[in-house]
XYZ file of C-alpha atoms in Angstrom:
626
model
C 67.511 94.480 415.419
C 65.177 97.330 414.424
C 68.038 99.830 414.550
C 70.209 97.493 412.511
C 67.449 97.210 409.927
C 66.996 100.965 409.623
C 70.742 101.485 409.297
C 70.968 98.723 406.711
C 68.352 100.173 404.383
C 69.808 103.646 404.710
C 73.338 102.500 403.964
C 72.089 100.202 401.221
C 70.521 103.218 399.501
C 73.810 105.122 399.828
C 75.799 102.205 398.380
C 73.316 101.929 395.534
C 73.531 105.635 394.803
C 77.293 105.430 394.550
C 77.049 103.019 391.646
C 73.828 104.181 389.998
C 73.871 106.180 386.786
C 75.192 105.401 383.313
C 76.664 102.027 382.384
C 79.375 100.975 384.794
C 82.503 99.590 383.148
C 83.889 96.630 384.990
C 87.499 95.555 384.499
C 87.382 91.764 384.455
C 91.136 91.337 384.685
C 91.830 90.540 381.038
C 94.855 91.832 379.133
C 96.735 92.906 382.277
C 93.889 95.193 383.297
C 94.457 97.596 380.411
C 90.980 97.356 378.927
C 87.616 97.456 380.744
C 85.936 94.757 378.689
C 82.671 94.383 380.591
C 79.912 96.860 381.328
C 76.951 96.607 383.656
C 73.612 97.986 382.595
C 70.836 98.245 385.174
C 68.365 96.707 382.754
C 70.510 94.332 380.737
C 73.066 93.042 383.240
C 76.727 92.398 382.381
C 77.795 92.548 378.757
C 80.902 93.029 376.658
C 81.414 96.615 375.577
C 80.270 97.003 371.977
C 83.164 99.284 371.092
C 85.583 96.620 372.308
C 84.221 93.898 370.050
C 85.579 95.290 366.786
C 89.008 96.244 368.088
C 90.194 93.271 370.115
C 90.918 89.934 368.474
C 91.452 88.033 371.706
C 88.137 88.764 373.371
C 86.480 87.161 376.342
C 83.974 85.080 374.334
C 80.834 85.913 376.262
C 77.995 88.153 375.227
C 74.853 88.965 377.134
C 71.450 88.765 375.535
C 69.185 91.748 376.144
C 67.053 90.833 379.122
C 66.140 91.770 382.626
C 68.459 90.279 385.219
C 67.211 87.584 387.592
C 66.135 88.551 391.084
C 68.400 87.789 394.023
C 66.787 84.441 394.747
C 67.662 83.171 391.280
C 64.055 83.274 390.065
C 64.079 83.855 386.280
C 62.644 87.154 385.123
C 63.199 86.377 381.442
C 63.162 83.202 379.363
C 66.441 84.224 377.732
C 69.917 83.219 378.806
C 72.116 85.602 380.744
C 75.399 84.664 379.119
C 76.228 82.876 375.894
C 79.530 82.067 374.267
C 80.744 83.707 371.099
C 83.065 81.876 368.719
C 86.699 82.827 369.265
C 89.735 82.424 371.487
C 90.576 83.697 374.939
C 94.312 84.244 375.266
C 95.187 83.728 378.911
C 98.143 82.686 381.015
C 96.439 79.309 381.467
C 96.376 78.613 377.735
C 93.993 79.235 374.851
C 90.291 78.737 375.510
C 88.730 77.857 372.149
C 85.014 78.249 371.444
C 83.574 76.565 368.346
C 80.996 77.986 365.959
C 78.118 76.416 367.915
C 79.089 78.378 371.014
C 80.583 75.547 373.082
C 84.101 74.949 374.347
C 85.828 72.167 372.452
C 85.703 70.577 368.995
C 82.787 71.137 366.661
C 79.997 68.535 366.788
C 76.885 67.973 364.707
C 73.711 69.105 366.451
C 71.799 66.135 365.075
C 73.104 63.135 366.988
C 74.075 60.156 364.841
C 72.684 56.686 365.727
C 76.092 55.383 366.850
C 76.762 58.332 369.205
C 76.278 58.286 372.967
C 75.968 61.959 373.920
C 76.838 63.358 377.349
C 76.357 67.050 378.158
C 78.210 68.612 381.105
C 76.370 71.597 382.594
C 77.243 74.056 385.347
C 79.263 77.179 386.033
C 82.981 77.897 385.904
C 83.973 74.611 387.563
C 82.489 72.873 384.510
C 83.535 75.426 381.888
C 87.092 75.215 383.227
C 89.813 77.748 383.950
C 92.466 76.192 381.690
C 92.808 75.387 377.982
C 90.171 73.157 376.389
C 92.170 69.948 376.695
C 92.389 70.361 380.489
C 88.653 70.760 381.170
C 87.037 67.782 382.820
C 84.487 67.207 379.981
C 87.291 66.985 377.376
C 89.412 64.704 379.566
C 86.378 62.512 380.242
C 85.579 62.245 376.530
C 89.083 60.997 375.730
C 88.961 58.449 378.560
C 85.559 57.123 377.500
C 86.440 56.799 373.823
C 89.510 54.782 374.754
C 87.162 52.430 376.575
C 84.813 51.779 373.654
C 85.403 48.437 371.974
C 82.956 48.756 369.072
C 82.052 51.485 366.604
C 80.173 53.555 369.144
C 81.351 57.146 369.569
C 81.025 59.001 372.851
C 80.646 62.785 372.902
C 81.040 64.876 376.038
C 79.879 68.425 375.301
C 81.043 71.209 377.609
C 77.951 73.370 378.206
C 79.369 75.068 381.297
C 79.520 78.849 381.506
C 81.303 81.121 383.949
C 78.972 82.640 386.528
C 75.996 80.403 385.739
C 73.501 79.736 388.536
C 71.055 76.823 388.505
C 68.495 79.235 387.064
C 70.670 79.969 384.048
C 71.584 76.293 383.679
C 67.884 75.464 383.594
C 67.224 78.135 380.952
C 70.056 76.915 378.764
C 68.802 73.353 379.109
C 65.362 74.353 377.835
C 66.632 76.622 375.092
C 69.530 74.575 373.677
C 70.400 71.316 375.401
C 67.029 69.613 374.889
C 67.526 69.849 371.128
C 70.895 68.060 371.405
C 69.079 64.897 372.629
C 71.596 64.003 375.358
C 71.681 60.490 376.767
C 73.202 61.723 380.026
C 73.518 65.168 381.619
C 76.290 65.788 384.150
C 75.173 68.589 386.453
C 77.725 70.259 388.741
C 76.049 73.487 389.802
C 75.634 75.378 393.045
C 78.562 77.646 393.889
C 77.082 80.646 392.089
C 73.725 79.948 393.730
C 75.471 80.017 397.091
C 76.884 83.450 396.314
C 73.503 84.759 395.151
C 71.519 83.274 398.049
C 73.783 84.902 400.620
C 71.700 88.060 400.398
C 68.292 86.386 400.445
C 68.575 85.650 404.172
C 67.653 89.294 404.842
C 63.874 89.349 404.680
C 63.246 92.971 403.730
C 64.963 94.557 400.779
C 64.452 97.695 398.759
C 63.507 97.339 395.090
C 66.853 98.873 394.127
C 68.753 96.193 396.045
C 66.750 93.459 394.331
C 67.182 94.883 390.838
C 70.878 95.608 391.186
C 71.989 92.737 393.392
C 74.526 91.250 390.926
C 76.567 94.433 390.934
C 75.922 95.356 394.564
C 77.210 92.077 395.878
C 80.485 92.742 394.066
C 80.757 96.243 395.570
C 83.377 96.498 398.322
C 81.393 99.312 399.974
C 78.220 97.248 400.016
C 80.073 94.178 401.283
C 81.669 96.192 404.097
C 78.346 97.717 405.177
C 76.531 94.417 405.003
C 79.108 92.646 407.145
C 79.173 95.397 409.746
C 75.395 95.151 410.077
C 75.331 91.365 410.214
C 77.844 91.359 413.057
C 74.910 92.445 415.224
C 73.233 89.077 414.720
C 75.818 87.466 417.046
C 75.653 84.178 415.175
C 78.616 81.910 414.719
C 79.705 81.750 411.067
C 78.506 78.206 410.503
C 75.169 78.832 412.242
C 74.579 82.002 410.274
C 75.405 80.239 407.034
C 73.057 77.328 407.552
C 70.230 79.565 408.792
C 70.481 81.802 405.751
C 70.891 78.995 403.273
C 68.343 76.415 404.409
C 65.500 78.866 404.048
C 66.519 79.958 400.583
C 67.045 76.805 398.558
C 63.518 76.841 397.200
C 64.403 78.185 393.767
C 67.587 76.142 393.538
C 65.572 72.958 394.036
C 62.868 74.187 391.656
C 65.450 74.744 388.941
C 66.951 71.275 389.442
C 63.546 69.607 389.442
C 62.502 71.445 386.293
C 65.527 70.026 384.458
C 65.162 66.569 385.993
C 61.450 66.117 385.317
C 61.753 67.230 381.714
C 64.812 64.999 381.207
C 63.108 61.975 382.785
C 60.152 62.375 380.435
C 62.560 62.275 377.493
C 64.539 59.285 378.800
C 67.651 61.320 379.642
C 69.620 60.350 382.742
C 70.921 63.009 385.151
C 74.140 62.662 387.166
C 74.392 65.207 389.995
C 78.061 65.816 390.832
C 79.110 67.129 394.239
C 80.726 70.571 394.365
C 84.520 70.499 394.766
C 86.365 72.836 397.138
C 89.406 73.147 399.383
C 87.136 73.084 402.412
C 85.673 69.753 401.356
C 89.151 68.260 401.549
C 89.590 69.317 405.158
C 91.987 72.204 404.455
C 89.982 74.619 406.605
C 92.887 76.949 407.393
C 93.933 77.179 403.748
C 90.308 77.738 402.703
C 89.967 80.599 405.192
C 93.231 82.232 404.073
C 92.167 82.125 400.425
C 88.709 83.516 401.149
C 89.977 86.296 403.422
C 92.418 87.308 400.709
C 89.415 87.544 398.357
C 87.679 89.961 400.724
C 85.402 87.579 402.633
C 85.028 87.846 406.400
C 85.084 84.853 408.719
C 81.312 85.184 408.903
C 80.905 84.849 405.141
C 83.435 82.019 405.053
C 81.384 80.138 407.621
C 78.332 80.684 405.460
C 80.065 79.315 402.362
C 81.378 76.258 404.212
C 77.965 75.400 405.619
C 76.236 76.091 402.330
C 78.621 73.766 400.485
C 77.799 70.849 402.769
C 74.096 71.628 402.636
C 73.860 71.870 398.858
C 75.743 68.574 398.391
C 73.357 66.903 400.846
C 70.420 68.283 398.844
C 71.820 66.683 395.698
C 72.045 63.309 397.437
C 68.483 63.663 398.642
C 67.013 64.662 395.291
C 68.863 61.808 393.540
C 66.936 59.334 395.711
C 63.600 60.773 394.603
C 63.909 59.933 390.902
C 64.511 56.744 388.965
C 67.078 58.097 386.499
C 68.895 60.629 388.684
C 72.187 59.650 390.306
C 74.650 61.282 392.680
C 78.426 61.025 392.194
C 81.098 62.360 394.519
C 83.723 64.423 392.680
C 86.490 62.185 394.030
C 88.814 65.002 395.064
C 88.276 64.738 398.800
C 89.984 61.417 399.685
C 92.518 61.444 396.864
C 93.910 64.951 397.017
C 93.880 65.824 400.694
C 96.868 67.978 401.503
C 97.901 68.502 397.853
C 97.291 72.113 396.856
C 98.116 71.595 393.167
C 94.620 70.211 392.588
C 92.932 73.601 393.099
C 93.668 76.968 391.492
C 91.775 78.722 394.312
C 89.178 77.529 396.818
C 86.724 76.018 394.318
C 88.207 75.793 390.791
C 90.194 72.628 389.987
C 93.471 72.860 388.101
C 94.261 70.577 385.174
C 95.351 67.937 387.686
C 92.137 68.334 389.675
C 90.044 68.080 386.525
C 91.727 64.810 385.633
C 90.796 63.348 389.009
C 87.210 64.547 388.555
C 87.083 63.174 385.003
C 88.422 59.809 386.115
C 85.867 59.579 388.926
C 83.065 60.107 386.392
C 84.838 57.811 383.928
C 84.710 54.940 386.432
C 81.079 55.569 387.312
C 79.811 55.890 383.733
C 81.681 52.819 382.538
C 80.414 50.685 385.377
C 76.869 51.869 384.689
C 76.727 51.869 380.886
C 79.284 49.128 380.054
C 81.058 50.983 377.239
C 83.897 48.487 376.921
C 84.499 44.856 377.828
C 87.582 45.664 379.898
C 86.554 49.080 381.175
C 83.044 47.906 381.982
C 84.328 45.650 384.739
C 84.494 46.642 388.354
C 87.647 48.649 388.911
C 89.925 46.535 391.023
C 93.631 46.019 390.439
C 92.944 42.333 389.843
C 90.759 43.133 386.848
C 92.992 45.864 385.544
C 96.132 43.757 385.770
C 94.864 41.653 382.864
C 95.623 44.583 380.615
C 99.009 46.149 381.326
C 98.388 49.342 379.394
C 95.146 50.137 381.206
C 96.731 49.354 384.566
C 99.579 51.748 383.816
C 97.149 54.397 382.701
C 95.148 54.037 385.909
C 98.278 54.342 388.022
C 99.524 57.277 386.001
C 96.374 59.220 386.825
C 96.639 58.698 390.542
C 100.328 59.610 390.377
C 99.554 62.767 388.353
C 101.680 61.575 385.426
C 99.589 63.514 382.936
C 101.424 62.989 379.682
C 98.871 64.563 377.368
C 98.309 67.642 379.492
C 101.993 68.326 379.951
C 102.861 67.822 376.310
C 100.105 70.159 375.194
C 101.186 72.969 377.510
C 104.848 72.500 376.568
C 104.090 73.011 372.904
C 102.103 76.115 373.722
C 104.910 77.444 375.888
C 107.691 76.796 373.373
C 105.898 77.024 370.026
C 102.760 79.017 370.628
C 104.256 82.451 370.957
C 103.668 82.576 374.709
C 107.368 82.785 375.412
C 110.651 81.731 373.820
C 113.177 81.988 376.633
C 113.914 78.448 377.759
C 113.730 78.999 381.509
C 110.498 80.970 381.194
C 109.117 78.220 378.980
C 109.939 75.547 381.552
C 108.291 77.525 384.341
C 105.307 78.224 382.121
C 105.102 74.555 381.251
C 104.773 73.566 384.898
C 102.363 76.366 385.763
C 99.934 75.695 382.941
C 99.392 72.081 383.913
C 98.644 72.771 387.546
C 101.232 70.169 388.532
C 104.540 70.891 390.205
C 106.031 67.458 390.885
C 107.723 66.837 387.560
C 108.066 67.700 383.897
C 107.598 64.982 381.316
C 109.906 64.757 378.332
C 107.717 66.800 376.052
C 110.367 69.475 375.628
C 113.199 67.079 374.812
C 112.675 67.661 371.105
C 114.001 71.192 371.549
C 117.826 70.818 371.643
C 118.579 74.260 373.091
C 116.355 73.489 376.044
C 117.296 69.862 376.642
C 121.036 70.616 376.616
C 120.791 73.524 379.041
C 122.686 72.725 382.304
C 119.944 74.418 384.312
C 117.276 72.377 382.618
C 119.244 69.128 383.046
C 119.438 69.564 386.806
C 115.784 70.539 387.084
C 114.650 67.730 384.805
C 116.601 65.026 386.678
C 115.190 66.087 390.043
C 111.633 66.216 388.791
C 111.801 62.934 386.887
C 113.116 61.151 389.971
C 110.076 62.443 391.826
C 107.878 61.151 389.020
C 109.384 57.668 389.296
C 109.023 57.729 393.085
C 105.348 58.590 392.643
C 104.693 55.779 390.182
C 107.539 53.243 389.995
C 105.610 50.975 387.601
C 104.861 53.630 384.964
C 106.958 52.734 381.910
C 106.708 56.117 380.175
C 108.591 57.831 383.017
C 111.577 55.499 382.493
C 111.283 55.883 378.721
C 111.460 59.673 378.975
C 114.406 59.550 381.370
C 116.253 57.150 379.043
C 115.482 59.282 375.999
C 116.783 62.359 377.794
C 120.122 60.698 378.602
C 120.370 59.321 375.070
C 119.973 62.808 373.594
C 122.700 64.059 375.918
C 125.072 61.212 374.980
C 125.033 59.463 378.377
C 124.689 55.942 376.975
C 124.927 53.897 380.177
C 122.199 55.865 381.936
C 120.106 55.812 378.760
C 120.396 52.024 378.520
C 119.518 51.589 382.203
C 116.246 53.520 382.026
C 115.183 52.312 378.579
C 115.670 48.670 379.575
C 113.521 49.253 382.642
C 110.835 50.843 380.449
C 110.874 47.872 378.036
C 110.743 45.456 380.957
C 107.592 47.092 382.339
C 105.935 47.605 378.961
C 107.200 45.348 376.128
C 105.034 47.284 373.658
C 107.572 50.105 373.762
C 110.265 47.723 372.532
C 108.340 47.032 369.333
C 109.405 50.434 368.079
C 113.030 49.964 367.158
C 113.562 53.672 366.534
C 113.109 54.341 370.258
C 116.358 52.566 371.147
C 118.453 55.404 369.829
C 116.796 58.724 370.529
C 119.331 60.801 368.584
C 118.892 58.742 365.420
C 115.156 58.646 365.960
C 114.809 62.423 366.165
C 117.110 62.960 363.184
C 115.365 60.405 360.964
C 111.933 61.501 362.061
C 112.503 64.967 360.641
C 113.709 63.507 357.334
C 111.286 60.662 356.766
C 108.208 60.212 358.935
C 107.420 56.862 357.374
C 110.369 54.820 358.624
C 108.249 52.553 360.791
C 105.272 50.273 360.458
C 102.199 52.408 359.806
C 99.700 49.992 361.338
C 101.597 49.789 364.612
C 102.005 53.536 364.641
C 98.248 54.119 364.298
C 97.628 51.696 367.161
C 100.208 53.475 369.298
C 98.738 56.935 368.672
C 95.175 55.795 369.326
C 96.203 54.547 372.756
C 97.747 57.927 373.531
C 100.989 56.303 374.614
C 103.179 58.383 372.355
C 105.479 59.777 375.034
C 105.587 63.479 375.646
C 104.940 66.291 373.242
C 105.770 64.326 370.111
C 101.987 63.907 369.920
C 101.491 66.989 367.764
C 104.285 66.154 365.374
C 103.027 62.565 365.220
C 99.535 63.767 364.390
C 100.877 65.588 361.340
C 102.884 62.555 360.267
C 99.881 60.327 360.831
C 98.003 62.625 358.460
C 100.814 62.243 355.924
C 100.569 58.484 356.330
C 96.909 58.560 355.423
C 97.720 60.719 352.396
C 100.259 58.138 351.252
C 97.476 55.584 351.458
C 95.201 57.946 349.462
C 92.868 58.303 352.473
C 92.327 62.041 352.173
C 89.247 62.051 354.436
C 91.232 60.459 357.271
C 94.011 62.964 356.689
C 91.526 65.823 356.972
C 90.221 64.333 360.213
C 93.770 64.321 361.610
C 94.212 67.935 360.516
C 91.017 68.959 362.266
C 92.027 67.129 365.431
C 95.331 68.961 365.371
C 93.513 72.212 364.698
C 91.351 71.925 367.795
C 94.208 70.552 369.871
C 96.583 73.409 369.015
C 94.970 76.172 366.960
C 98.088 78.324 367.183
C 99.946 75.787 365.058
C 97.213 75.165 362.485
C 98.720 77.340 359.766
C 102.046 75.556 360.103
C 100.432 72.150 359.705
C 98.490 73.154 356.597
C 101.556 74.633 354.914
C 103.646 71.557 355.787
C 101.042 69.305 354.211
C 100.934 71.365 351.033
C 104.728 71.459 350.819
C 104.985 67.711 351.402
C 102.500 66.865 348.657
C 103.962 69.308 346.159
C 107.409 67.814 346.697
C 105.885 64.453 345.814
C 104.553 65.956 342.579
C 100.960 65.766 343.797
C 99.848 69.412 343.620
C 96.210 68.471 342.968
C 95.994 66.409 346.143
C 97.781 69.183 348.033
C 95.209 71.707 346.901
C 92.385 69.318 347.727
C 93.528 68.674 351.283
C 94.155 72.345 352.021
C 90.857 73.520 350.533
C 88.807 70.840 352.267
C 90.461 71.502 355.598
C 89.949 75.230 355.337
C 86.343 74.681 354.332
C 85.757 72.582 357.437
C 87.421 75.204 359.600
C 85.267 77.961 358.158
C 82.147 75.937 358.901
C 83.070 74.468 362.250
C 86.074 76.157 363.745
C 87.787 79.485 364.145
C 87.087 81.830 361.270
C 90.214 83.836 362.071
C 92.362 80.943 360.834
C 90.352 80.119 357.723
């Protein structure tokens, strides 16, 4: 052991010397690796290169405040945050990640909470912040589910305060600096993975000052990792034993950080919900977990550590929840539901869009049962209760069957309209990839004739839609989409068969006469968006049962409907919703509105709506589109 220790400190010094010196530029994998966007400073930590900020419009929206980095145990050295968001857009293969002017992912919100608002703040690292576009993060999905449940005038906000790389220390600092002032009613806390990574080193009792000061960059050094593992092989521990021995003795600061948040929140009347950490290992896929981690450069010894640490940190959350009156523990829900289905994780710990929906629904059930947001949704969730309301029952089943209409339609519009790609086959593949689901494609791309009439697409679509129906045979929208597809392609008998089945399951669909003939519907819809009953249309949109990707087009036409009724404020609200839902298409929507109003000889109203919308965007949204 003594020899191992001497060798370790000697090799540690060598590894440190190899990286010491001027700022180290770290390629974080953005823009195909062509630009090193991050730099590491021994005093300041990671930060975006200053010279990159003025040149690149699609920047990684994180900046680092000037501070000393935390020590390896997670103990704060400074009262400042390590990372904060900067307003802007990340362009990535998983969709646009939009950051509002307040520095949070998602739509703009007023800092001062209104009396009729129930405010929930989701805190944590990258599993909270999300790896996909805004609409596929679990806080955004949860917000939409909860607001559908509300029966009165109450509004529910779910603010995404997650940040990539955040440890419990940084979560605690952000809580004190920013979140307290937001006056949250509930805080959802899903933190721990980054603490696990940091605490890995704290099991070694003696460390040089250089190792402590530069741990964040050392732990990412392949040389350092190799040397550390070679040394630790001398301990002769099994992976799981080594992991639990290291971790149990080094949770002191993790627990301190949690308690600091909890005790302050309890004093202010804020409830805390501790959410278990999701992972492939949790679901029993040990072999798959090991393959992923080895590919990432982890040895079996480190993998054993991470597995043991995961179980230990979740058990700590359960324990601490029992110590406080207003602290609760919720399982993420992925373990029993998704076992054996790899599409729910992008890697070993980060959920895909499908995984986030499962997580959001698990929290949705818990919060509604606890806080009674709606008369129907506040009941205990059994099929007997849900069956009283056909729409809610279908929605519940659609989630468990991964029939994610909103998610799929959003990604389809990005793939086909957002400049990501134009080739139809690439767009289809992109569409599937972005959602994190590979069972089926919903009919969100049927409005694009060149795609829907492609023989290759027809074969692919039929196979996938049959799988969708097998997954959820009582979900009316699947039949509706299949029937619409055949109607567009002129196959009347098949169209009638599937549409009749859709109407049989959900009579509400039959109320919309334009659905019966998809060709006529699409043609008329382009010419006159006001061919149907406006009241019914508003009801339909609010329930989010507009099938497929027509949602975006409907949102514009809903705005036009409000303009016809001289409700310019409502029209602006629809514009802003569209803006945050699909910022790439914002310019198109504004110009369409202006053109529509000018054609109706209402240039003053056209100017008013455009100016007001742009003013709101300048204040609350992306300045680049103002």
